[in-house]
XYZ file of C-alpha atoms in Angstrom:
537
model
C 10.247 10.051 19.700
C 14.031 9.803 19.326
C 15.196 7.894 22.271
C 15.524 4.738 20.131
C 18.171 6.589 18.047
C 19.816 8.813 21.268
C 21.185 6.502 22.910
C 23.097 4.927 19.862
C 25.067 7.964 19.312
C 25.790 8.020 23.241
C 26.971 4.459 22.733
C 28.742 4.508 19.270
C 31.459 6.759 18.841
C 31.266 6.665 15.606
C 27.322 7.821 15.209
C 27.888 10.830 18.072
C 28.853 13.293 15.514
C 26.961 16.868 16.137
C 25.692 17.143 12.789
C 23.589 13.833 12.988
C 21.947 15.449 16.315
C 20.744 18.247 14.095
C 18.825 16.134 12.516
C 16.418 16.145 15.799
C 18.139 19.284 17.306
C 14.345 21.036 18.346
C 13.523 17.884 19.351
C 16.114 17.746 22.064
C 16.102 21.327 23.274
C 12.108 20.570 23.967
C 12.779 17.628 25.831
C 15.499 19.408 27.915
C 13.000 21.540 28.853
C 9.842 18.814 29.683
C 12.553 16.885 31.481
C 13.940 20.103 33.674
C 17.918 18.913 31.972
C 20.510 21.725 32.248
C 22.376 20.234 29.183
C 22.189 18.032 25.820
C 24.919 15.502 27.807
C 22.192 15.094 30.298
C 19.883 14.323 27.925
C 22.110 12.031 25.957
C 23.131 10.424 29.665
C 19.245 9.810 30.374
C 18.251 8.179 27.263
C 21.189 6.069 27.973
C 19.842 5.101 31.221
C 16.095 4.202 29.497
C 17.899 1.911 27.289
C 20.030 -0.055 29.730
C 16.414 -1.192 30.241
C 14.832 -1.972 27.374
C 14.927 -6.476 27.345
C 16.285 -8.297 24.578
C 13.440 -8.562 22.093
C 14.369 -12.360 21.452
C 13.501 -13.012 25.183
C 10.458 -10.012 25.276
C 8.576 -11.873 22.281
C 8.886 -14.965 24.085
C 5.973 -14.401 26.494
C 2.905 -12.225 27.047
C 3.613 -8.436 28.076
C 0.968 -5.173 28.140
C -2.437 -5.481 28.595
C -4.565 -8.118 26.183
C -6.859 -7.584 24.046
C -10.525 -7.273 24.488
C -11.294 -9.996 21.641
C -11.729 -13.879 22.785
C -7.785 -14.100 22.222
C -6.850 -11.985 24.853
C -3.451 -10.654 22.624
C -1.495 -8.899 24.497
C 0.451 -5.719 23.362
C 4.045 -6.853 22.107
C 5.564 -3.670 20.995
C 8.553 -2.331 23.204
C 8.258 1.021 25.025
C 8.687 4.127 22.761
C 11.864 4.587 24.312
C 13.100 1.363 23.415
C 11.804 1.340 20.281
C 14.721 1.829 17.026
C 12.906 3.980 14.901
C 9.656 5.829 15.053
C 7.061 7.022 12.679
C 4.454 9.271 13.139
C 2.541 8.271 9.658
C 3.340 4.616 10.948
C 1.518 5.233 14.696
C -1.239 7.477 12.134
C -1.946 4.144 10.141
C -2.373 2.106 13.360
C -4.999 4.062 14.935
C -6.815 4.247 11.939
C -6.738 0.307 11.473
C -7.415 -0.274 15.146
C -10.660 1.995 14.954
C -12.050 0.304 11.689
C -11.004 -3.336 12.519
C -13.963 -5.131 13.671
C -12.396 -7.873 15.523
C -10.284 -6.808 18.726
C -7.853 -9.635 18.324
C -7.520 -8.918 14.304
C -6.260 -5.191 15.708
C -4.095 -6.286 17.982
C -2.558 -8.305 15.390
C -1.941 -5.320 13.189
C -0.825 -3.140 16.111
C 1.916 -5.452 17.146
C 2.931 -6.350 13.420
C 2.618 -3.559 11.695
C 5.644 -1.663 13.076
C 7.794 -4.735 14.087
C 10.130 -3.896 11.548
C 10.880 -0.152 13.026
C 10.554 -1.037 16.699
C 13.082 -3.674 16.806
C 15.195 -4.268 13.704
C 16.672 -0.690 12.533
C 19.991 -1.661 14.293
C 22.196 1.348 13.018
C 20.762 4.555 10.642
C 22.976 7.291 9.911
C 20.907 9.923 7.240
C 24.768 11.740 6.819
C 26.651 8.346 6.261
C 22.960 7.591 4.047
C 23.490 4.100 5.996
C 21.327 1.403 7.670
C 21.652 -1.763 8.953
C 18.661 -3.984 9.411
C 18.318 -6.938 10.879
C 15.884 -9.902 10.080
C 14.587 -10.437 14.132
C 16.165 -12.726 16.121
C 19.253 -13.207 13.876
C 21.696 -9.833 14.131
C 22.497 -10.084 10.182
C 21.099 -8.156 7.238
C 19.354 -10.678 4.284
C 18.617 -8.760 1.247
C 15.536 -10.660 0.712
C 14.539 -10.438 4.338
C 14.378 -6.481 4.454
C 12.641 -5.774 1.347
C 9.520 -7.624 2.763
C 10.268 -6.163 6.340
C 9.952 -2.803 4.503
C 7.340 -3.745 1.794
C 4.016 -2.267 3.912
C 5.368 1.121 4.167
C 5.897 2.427 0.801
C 2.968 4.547 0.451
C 3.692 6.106 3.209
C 7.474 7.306 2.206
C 6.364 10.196 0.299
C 4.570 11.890 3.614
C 7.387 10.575 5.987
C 11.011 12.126 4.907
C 12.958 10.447 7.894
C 11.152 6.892 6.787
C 11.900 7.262 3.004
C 15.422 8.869 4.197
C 15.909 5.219 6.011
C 14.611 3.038 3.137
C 16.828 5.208 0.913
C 19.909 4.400 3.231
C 19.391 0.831 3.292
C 19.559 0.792 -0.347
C 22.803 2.582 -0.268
C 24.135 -0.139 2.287
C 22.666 -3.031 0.107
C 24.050 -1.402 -2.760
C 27.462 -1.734 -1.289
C 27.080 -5.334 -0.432
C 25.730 -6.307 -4.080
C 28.205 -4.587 -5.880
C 30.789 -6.705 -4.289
C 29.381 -9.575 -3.532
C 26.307 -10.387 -5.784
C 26.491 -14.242 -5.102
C 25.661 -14.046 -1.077
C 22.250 -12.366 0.331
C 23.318 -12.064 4.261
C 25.641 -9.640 5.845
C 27.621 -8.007 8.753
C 26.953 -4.354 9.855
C 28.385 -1.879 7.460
C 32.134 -0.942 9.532
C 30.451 2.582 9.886
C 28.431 1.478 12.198
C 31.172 0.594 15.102
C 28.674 -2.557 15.622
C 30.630 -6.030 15.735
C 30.534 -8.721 13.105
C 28.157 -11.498 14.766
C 29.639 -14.901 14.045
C 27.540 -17.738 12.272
C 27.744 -20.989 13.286
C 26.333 -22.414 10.244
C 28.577 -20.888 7.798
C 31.754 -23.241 9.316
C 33.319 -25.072 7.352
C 31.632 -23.685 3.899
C 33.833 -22.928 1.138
C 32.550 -20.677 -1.221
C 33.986 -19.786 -4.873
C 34.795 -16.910 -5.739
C 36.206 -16.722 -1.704
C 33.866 -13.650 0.285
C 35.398 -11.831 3.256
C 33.557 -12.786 6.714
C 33.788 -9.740 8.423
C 31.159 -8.108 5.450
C 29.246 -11.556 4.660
C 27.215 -13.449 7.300
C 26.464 -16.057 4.798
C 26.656 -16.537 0.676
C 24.556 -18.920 0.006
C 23.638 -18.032 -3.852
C 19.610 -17.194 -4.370
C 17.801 -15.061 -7.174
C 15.104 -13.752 -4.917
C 18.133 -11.651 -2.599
C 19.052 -10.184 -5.964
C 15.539 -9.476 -6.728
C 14.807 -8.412 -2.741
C 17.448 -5.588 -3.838
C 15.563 -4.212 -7.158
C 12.053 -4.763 -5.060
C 13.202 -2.050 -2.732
C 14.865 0.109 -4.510
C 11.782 0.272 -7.529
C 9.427 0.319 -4.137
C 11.414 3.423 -2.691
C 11.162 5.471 -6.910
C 7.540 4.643 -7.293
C 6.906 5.828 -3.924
C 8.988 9.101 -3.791
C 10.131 9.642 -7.488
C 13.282 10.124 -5.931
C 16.059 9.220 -8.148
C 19.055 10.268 -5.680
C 19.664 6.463 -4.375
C 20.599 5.922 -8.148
C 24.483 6.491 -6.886
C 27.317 4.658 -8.472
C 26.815 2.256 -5.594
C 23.867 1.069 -7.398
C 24.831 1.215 -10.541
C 27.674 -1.098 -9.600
C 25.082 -3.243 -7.909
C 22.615 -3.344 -10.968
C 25.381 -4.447 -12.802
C 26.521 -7.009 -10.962
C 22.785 -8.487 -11.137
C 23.141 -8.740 -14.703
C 26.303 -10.343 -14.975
C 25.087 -13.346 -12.239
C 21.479 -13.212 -14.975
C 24.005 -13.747 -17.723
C 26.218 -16.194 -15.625
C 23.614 -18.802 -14.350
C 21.553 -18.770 -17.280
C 24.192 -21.037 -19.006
C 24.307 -24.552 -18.653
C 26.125 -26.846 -16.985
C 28.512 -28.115 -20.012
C 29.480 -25.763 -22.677
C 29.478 -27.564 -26.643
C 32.652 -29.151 -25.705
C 31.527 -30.583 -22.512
C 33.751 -28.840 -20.469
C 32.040 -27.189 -17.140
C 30.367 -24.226 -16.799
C 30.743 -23.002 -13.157
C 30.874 -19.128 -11.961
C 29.917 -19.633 -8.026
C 29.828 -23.089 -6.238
C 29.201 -23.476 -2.341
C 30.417 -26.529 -0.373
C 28.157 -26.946 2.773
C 29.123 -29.646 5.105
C 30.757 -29.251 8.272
C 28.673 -26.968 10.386
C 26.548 -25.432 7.862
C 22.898 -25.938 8.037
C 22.217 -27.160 4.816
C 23.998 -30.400 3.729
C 26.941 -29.802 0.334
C 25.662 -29.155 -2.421
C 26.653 -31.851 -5.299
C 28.956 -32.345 -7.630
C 31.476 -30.237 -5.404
C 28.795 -27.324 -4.529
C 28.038 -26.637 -8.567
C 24.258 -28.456 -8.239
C 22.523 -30.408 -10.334
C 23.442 -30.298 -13.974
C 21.052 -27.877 -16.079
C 21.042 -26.988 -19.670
C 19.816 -24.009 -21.435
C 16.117 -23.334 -21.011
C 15.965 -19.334 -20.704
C 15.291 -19.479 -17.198
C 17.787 -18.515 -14.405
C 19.406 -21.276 -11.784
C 19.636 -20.724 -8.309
C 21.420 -23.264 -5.740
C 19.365 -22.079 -3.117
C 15.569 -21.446 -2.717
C 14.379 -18.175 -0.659
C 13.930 -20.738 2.727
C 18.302 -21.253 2.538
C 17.959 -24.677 1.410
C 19.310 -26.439 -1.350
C 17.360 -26.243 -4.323
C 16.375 -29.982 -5.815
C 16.228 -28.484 -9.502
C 18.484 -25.392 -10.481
C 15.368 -23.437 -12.308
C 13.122 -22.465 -9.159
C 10.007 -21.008 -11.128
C 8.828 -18.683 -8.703
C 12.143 -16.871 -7.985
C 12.107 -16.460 -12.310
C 9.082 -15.102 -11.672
C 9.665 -12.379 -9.205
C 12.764 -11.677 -11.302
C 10.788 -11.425 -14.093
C 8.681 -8.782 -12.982
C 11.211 -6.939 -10.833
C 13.411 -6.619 -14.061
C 10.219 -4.953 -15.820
C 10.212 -2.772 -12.970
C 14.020 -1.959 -13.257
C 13.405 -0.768 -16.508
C 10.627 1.484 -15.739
C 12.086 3.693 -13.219
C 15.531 3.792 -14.962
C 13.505 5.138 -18.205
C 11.101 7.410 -15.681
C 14.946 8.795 -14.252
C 16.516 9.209 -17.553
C 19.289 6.528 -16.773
C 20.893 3.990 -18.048
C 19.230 3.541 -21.724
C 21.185 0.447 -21.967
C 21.048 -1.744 -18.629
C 17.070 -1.026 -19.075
C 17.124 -2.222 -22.654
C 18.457 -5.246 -21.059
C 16.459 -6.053 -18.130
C 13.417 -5.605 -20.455
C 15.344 -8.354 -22.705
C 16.185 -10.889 -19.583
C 12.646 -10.318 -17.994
C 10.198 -11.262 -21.150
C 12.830 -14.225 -21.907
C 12.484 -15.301 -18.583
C 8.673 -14.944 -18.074
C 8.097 -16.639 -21.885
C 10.567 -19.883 -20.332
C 8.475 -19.877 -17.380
C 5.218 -20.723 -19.602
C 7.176 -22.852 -22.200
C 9.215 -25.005 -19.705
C 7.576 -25.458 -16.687
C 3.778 -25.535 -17.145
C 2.473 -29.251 -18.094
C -1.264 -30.073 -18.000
C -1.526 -26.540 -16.585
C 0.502 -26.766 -12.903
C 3.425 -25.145 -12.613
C 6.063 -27.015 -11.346
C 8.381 -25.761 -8.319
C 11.786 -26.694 -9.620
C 12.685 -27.905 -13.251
C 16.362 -28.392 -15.037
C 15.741 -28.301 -18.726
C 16.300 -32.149 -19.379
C 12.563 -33.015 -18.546
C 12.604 -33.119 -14.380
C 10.223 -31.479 -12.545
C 9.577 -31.458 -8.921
C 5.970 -30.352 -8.132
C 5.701 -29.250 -4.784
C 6.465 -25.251 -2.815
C 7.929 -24.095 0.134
C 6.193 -21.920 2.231
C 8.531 -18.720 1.843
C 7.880 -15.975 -0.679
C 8.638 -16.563 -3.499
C 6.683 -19.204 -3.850
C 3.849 -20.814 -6.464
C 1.597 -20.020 -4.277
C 2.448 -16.497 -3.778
C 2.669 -15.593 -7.715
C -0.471 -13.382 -7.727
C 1.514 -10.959 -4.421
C 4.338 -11.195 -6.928
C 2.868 -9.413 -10.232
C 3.970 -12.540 -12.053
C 0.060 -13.031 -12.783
C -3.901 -12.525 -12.258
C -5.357 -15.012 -9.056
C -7.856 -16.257 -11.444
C -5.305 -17.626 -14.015
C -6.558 -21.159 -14.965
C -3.414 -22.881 -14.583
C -2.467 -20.800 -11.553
C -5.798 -21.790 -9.895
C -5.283 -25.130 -11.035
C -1.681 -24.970 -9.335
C -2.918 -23.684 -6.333
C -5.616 -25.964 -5.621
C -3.015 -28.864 -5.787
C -0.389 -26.920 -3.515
C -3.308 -26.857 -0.861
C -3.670 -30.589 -0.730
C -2.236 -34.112 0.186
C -0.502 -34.082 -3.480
C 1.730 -31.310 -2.563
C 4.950 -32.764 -0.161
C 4.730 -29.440 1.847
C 1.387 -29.364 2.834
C 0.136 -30.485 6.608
C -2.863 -30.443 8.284
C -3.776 -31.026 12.083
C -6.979 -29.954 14.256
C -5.770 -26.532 14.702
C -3.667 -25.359 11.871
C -2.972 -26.427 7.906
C -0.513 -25.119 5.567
C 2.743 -25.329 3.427
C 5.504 -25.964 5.105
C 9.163 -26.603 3.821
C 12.250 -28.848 4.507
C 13.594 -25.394 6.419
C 11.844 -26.835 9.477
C 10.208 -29.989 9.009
C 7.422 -31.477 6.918
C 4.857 -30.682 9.519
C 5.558 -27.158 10.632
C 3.710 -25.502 8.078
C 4.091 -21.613 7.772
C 1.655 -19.338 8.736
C 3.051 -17.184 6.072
C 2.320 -19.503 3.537
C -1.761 -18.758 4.774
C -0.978 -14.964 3.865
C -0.019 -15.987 0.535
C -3.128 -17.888 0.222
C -5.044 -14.384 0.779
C -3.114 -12.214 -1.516
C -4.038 -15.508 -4.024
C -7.917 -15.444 -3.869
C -11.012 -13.488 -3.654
C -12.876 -16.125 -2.130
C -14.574 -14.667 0.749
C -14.603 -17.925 2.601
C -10.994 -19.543 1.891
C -9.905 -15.516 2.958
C -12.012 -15.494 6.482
C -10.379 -19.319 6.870
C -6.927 -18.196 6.535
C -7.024 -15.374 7.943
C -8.253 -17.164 11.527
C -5.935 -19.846 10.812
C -3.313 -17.436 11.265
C -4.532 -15.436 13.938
C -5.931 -18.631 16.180
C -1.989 -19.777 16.253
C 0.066 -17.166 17.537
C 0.120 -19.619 20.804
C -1.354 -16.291 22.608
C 1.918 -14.108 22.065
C 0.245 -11.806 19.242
C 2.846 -12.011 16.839
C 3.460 -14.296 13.658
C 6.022 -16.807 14.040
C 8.188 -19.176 11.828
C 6.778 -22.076 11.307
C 3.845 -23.645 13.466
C 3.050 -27.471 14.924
C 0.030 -29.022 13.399
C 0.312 -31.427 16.016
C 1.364 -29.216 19.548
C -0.145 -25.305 19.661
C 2.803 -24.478 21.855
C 4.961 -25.937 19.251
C 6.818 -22.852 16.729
C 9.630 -21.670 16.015
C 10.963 -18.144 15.777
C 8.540 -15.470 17.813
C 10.615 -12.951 16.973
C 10.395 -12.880 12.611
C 10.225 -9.575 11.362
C 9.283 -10.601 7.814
C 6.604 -12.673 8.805
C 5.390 -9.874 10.990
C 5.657 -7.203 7.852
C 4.119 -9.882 5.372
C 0.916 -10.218 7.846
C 0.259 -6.530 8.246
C 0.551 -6.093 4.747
C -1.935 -8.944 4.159
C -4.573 -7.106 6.024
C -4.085 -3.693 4.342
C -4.511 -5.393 1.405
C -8.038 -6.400 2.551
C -9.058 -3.236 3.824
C -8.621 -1.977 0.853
C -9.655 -5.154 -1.400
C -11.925 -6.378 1.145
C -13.007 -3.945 3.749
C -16.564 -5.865 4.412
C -14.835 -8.494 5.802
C -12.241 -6.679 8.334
C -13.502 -3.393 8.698
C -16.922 -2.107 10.941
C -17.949 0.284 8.078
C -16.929 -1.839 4.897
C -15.561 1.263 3.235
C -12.203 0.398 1.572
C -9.055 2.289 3.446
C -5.911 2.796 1.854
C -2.845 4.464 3.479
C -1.813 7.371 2.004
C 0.263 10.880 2.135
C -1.235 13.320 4.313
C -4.140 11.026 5.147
């Protein structure tokens, strides 16, 4: 069970302390005996031996490994061997044989087998529970994206309260994120913590970008400035309360962070010229040179906005540049994750103040939202207060389309429905459709590469049984046989993706389908009786 995490502290001198072995101590003296090993070194030597095995999961999720499945898909079985595996759950393996004995279709549970743990099998690249540190990484790129790991972690917070070592992870990747936030609350990627002994991976696409005020490179892979990483941060951390009612994580780390949220709220809530026209400008970012996304204007600052209520953002949650500076959905989710905030610093006792004011920010926010960007009831993607409006979305969360997953508001809200059924046509920009596959894409990729995430949204959005099944096989007929959920998908070429190994995308799917078998059971599940995961089940 604890190979995955062995053979780090044989490799890191920093993580082979003898307290952290305690931590599986009976563990190892039972596998000394299974194995017939004299001593712990042994031990320690032959779990480094299993992992000078294990292949690169960028090159394993590239092609079919263990046996398929017995559906028409033949899936195969994508997860790496337990000993390869970076973190293990026994209430995660619980809730996969339960969900591979109710799901109906064969393929469907080999979907949810492979996804479902993705995140713990191949992304928990250093946890120390002494150091209360993690670093996770977002698949097949070795940084850390706030917004990235609170959706990789999202599906397992009911089970944190029956799993101590799980919550004790989520808990330490808080800490770490905490850390990052509180001194850089403009940028949402970053380097291993220097705990971890793990090198600094360099990023091509960050060459060449100047970024004010300046970051340090060996903590930040890239600072690109977007509201849903700041909101990916209070997701987790009000996920990880609810969950455990746990208040220890609220460390001056946090505190810092939480802080340093609501001076950016405060800071790009203002407009662009001040009453005597002079400019208003806390964080710019250049681009150019090697950087993936082209400058930004007017010398990284954005488009001009004035004062609406909202909150402006130069990038949206897919990296790019946003068109607009007030991105409605990522209002949204920081609308309701400020709500949150306030809740489980008044359930703790903390903080009578910085709640006080996230309740303030989040119904000023949510009451711009309606004013400003709602006309002939469709919300519009992007807005800047002087009457522009860019309807379209983008396939990552958050998005419009994803607004009823958010808490922002009920699926059958007229001008959400209204939004949604013009998101899911020709008159949205992002929107493809081939022979094999449909969906919204984004400018990320390409205009037709839509996302099959963008299809999981479209479940969370509806109780239409029909548009559900029609997703849901839209997603699962284009995996091009590998079992897993990629990036962004052809509608022209099946073989045509990108990214097979995307750990959100993998998280977001298998929390898609629990959602069903608890919303929706008759349609996934052989006895149609709703399951929900939950301690000590």
């Amino acid at each position: 069970m604890y190979f995955g995490r062995l053979w780090r502290l044989a490799l890191d001198p920093l993580c082979g302390r003898l307290q952290y072995l305690s931590d599986f101590g009976d563990y190892l003296q039972a596998m000394k005996t299974k194995l017939g090993l004299q001593t712990i070194g042994a031990l320690v030597a032959a779990a480094v031996a299993v992992q000078a095995q294990c292949p690169d999961y960028t090159s394993f999720s590239q092609s079919p490994q263990g046996n398929p499945s017995s559906g028409p898909l033949a899936l195969p079985y994508m997860r790496p061997s337990p000993a390869c595996r970076t973190f293990n759950s026994s209430a995660v393996e619980k809730v996969i044989t339960d969900m591979k004995a109710r799901l109906m279709d064969p393929d469907l549970a080999r979907l949810f087998e492979n996804t479902f743990p993705n995140t713990l099998d191949t992304t928990v690249k250093y946890f120390n529970s002494t150091e209360n540190l993690a670093f996770i990484i977002t698949g097949d790129i070795n940084a850390q994206w706030l917004r990235d790991t609170a959706n990789q972690f999202a599906h397992y917070h009911t089970l944190l309260s029956s799993d101590k070592q799980l919550a004790t992870l989520v808990k330490a990747v808080i800490n770490n994120e905490a850390r990052y936030v509180s001194k850089y609350p403009y940028c949402g990627s970053f380097q291993p913590p220097p705990e971890s002994g793990l090198p600094p991976t360099h990023n091509d696409w960050a060459d060449g970008v100047t970024v004010n005020p300046p970051v340090h490179n060996q903590t930040v892979f890239e600072c690109k400035f977007e509201i849903d990483s700041l909101c990916g941060f209070l997701k987790l951390s009000r996920s990880y309360y609810q969950a455990t009612k746990d208040s220890s994580f609220m460390n001056d780390n946090w505190h810092a962070a939480v802080g340093q949220i609501m001076r950016v709220i405060d800071e790009q809530s203002q407009a662009t010229f001040d009453d005597d026209n002079n400019l208003v400008s806390f964080y710019n970012w250049t681009g150019g040179a090697g950087a993936l996304s082209p400058a930004v204007v007017n010398d990284g600052n954005g488009e001009p906005k004035t004062y609406t209520g909202l909150v402006g953002t130069h990038h949206r949650p897919s990296d790019d540049i946003s068109v607009f500076a007030f991105l409605t959905p990522a209002n949204a989710m920081l609308s309701v994750e400020l709500s949150n905030l306030a809740d489980i610093l008044d359930s703790a006792h903390q903080a009578k103040n910085v709640s006080q004011l996230a309740r303030k920010y989040s119904t000023r926010i949510h009451d711009a939202i309606w004013k400003t960007t709602v006309q002939n009831n469709i919300f519009a993607y992007e807005t800047n207060g002087f009457g522009g409006r860019y309807v379209m979305d983008d396939a990552n969360v958050p998005s419009l389309l994803s607004l009823p997953y958010l808490g922002f508001l009920d699926k059958k809200n007229t001008a959400y429905v209204a939004t949604r059924k013009l998101l899911l046509s020709r008159k949205n920009p992002y929107f493809a459709a081939g022979k094999k596959f449909r969906g919204i894409g984004g400018p990320h990729v390409d205009a037709w590469h839509p996302w099959p995430m963008s299809q999981i949204s479209a479940i969370f959005g509806t109780d239409n049984d029909s548009e559900i099944m029609n997703s849901l096989y839209l997603i699962t007929n284009n995996t091009n046989g590998l079992g897993l959920i990629h990036e962004s998908q052809s509608i022209y070429n099946s073989s045509d993706y990108t990214r097979s190994w995307f750990a959100w995308a993998n998280s977001y799917f298998a929390e898609m389908l629990l959602d069903l078998a608890d919303r929706k059971p008759h349609l996934i599940l052989k006895d149609g009786k709703s399951y929900v995961p939950s301690p000590g089940q």
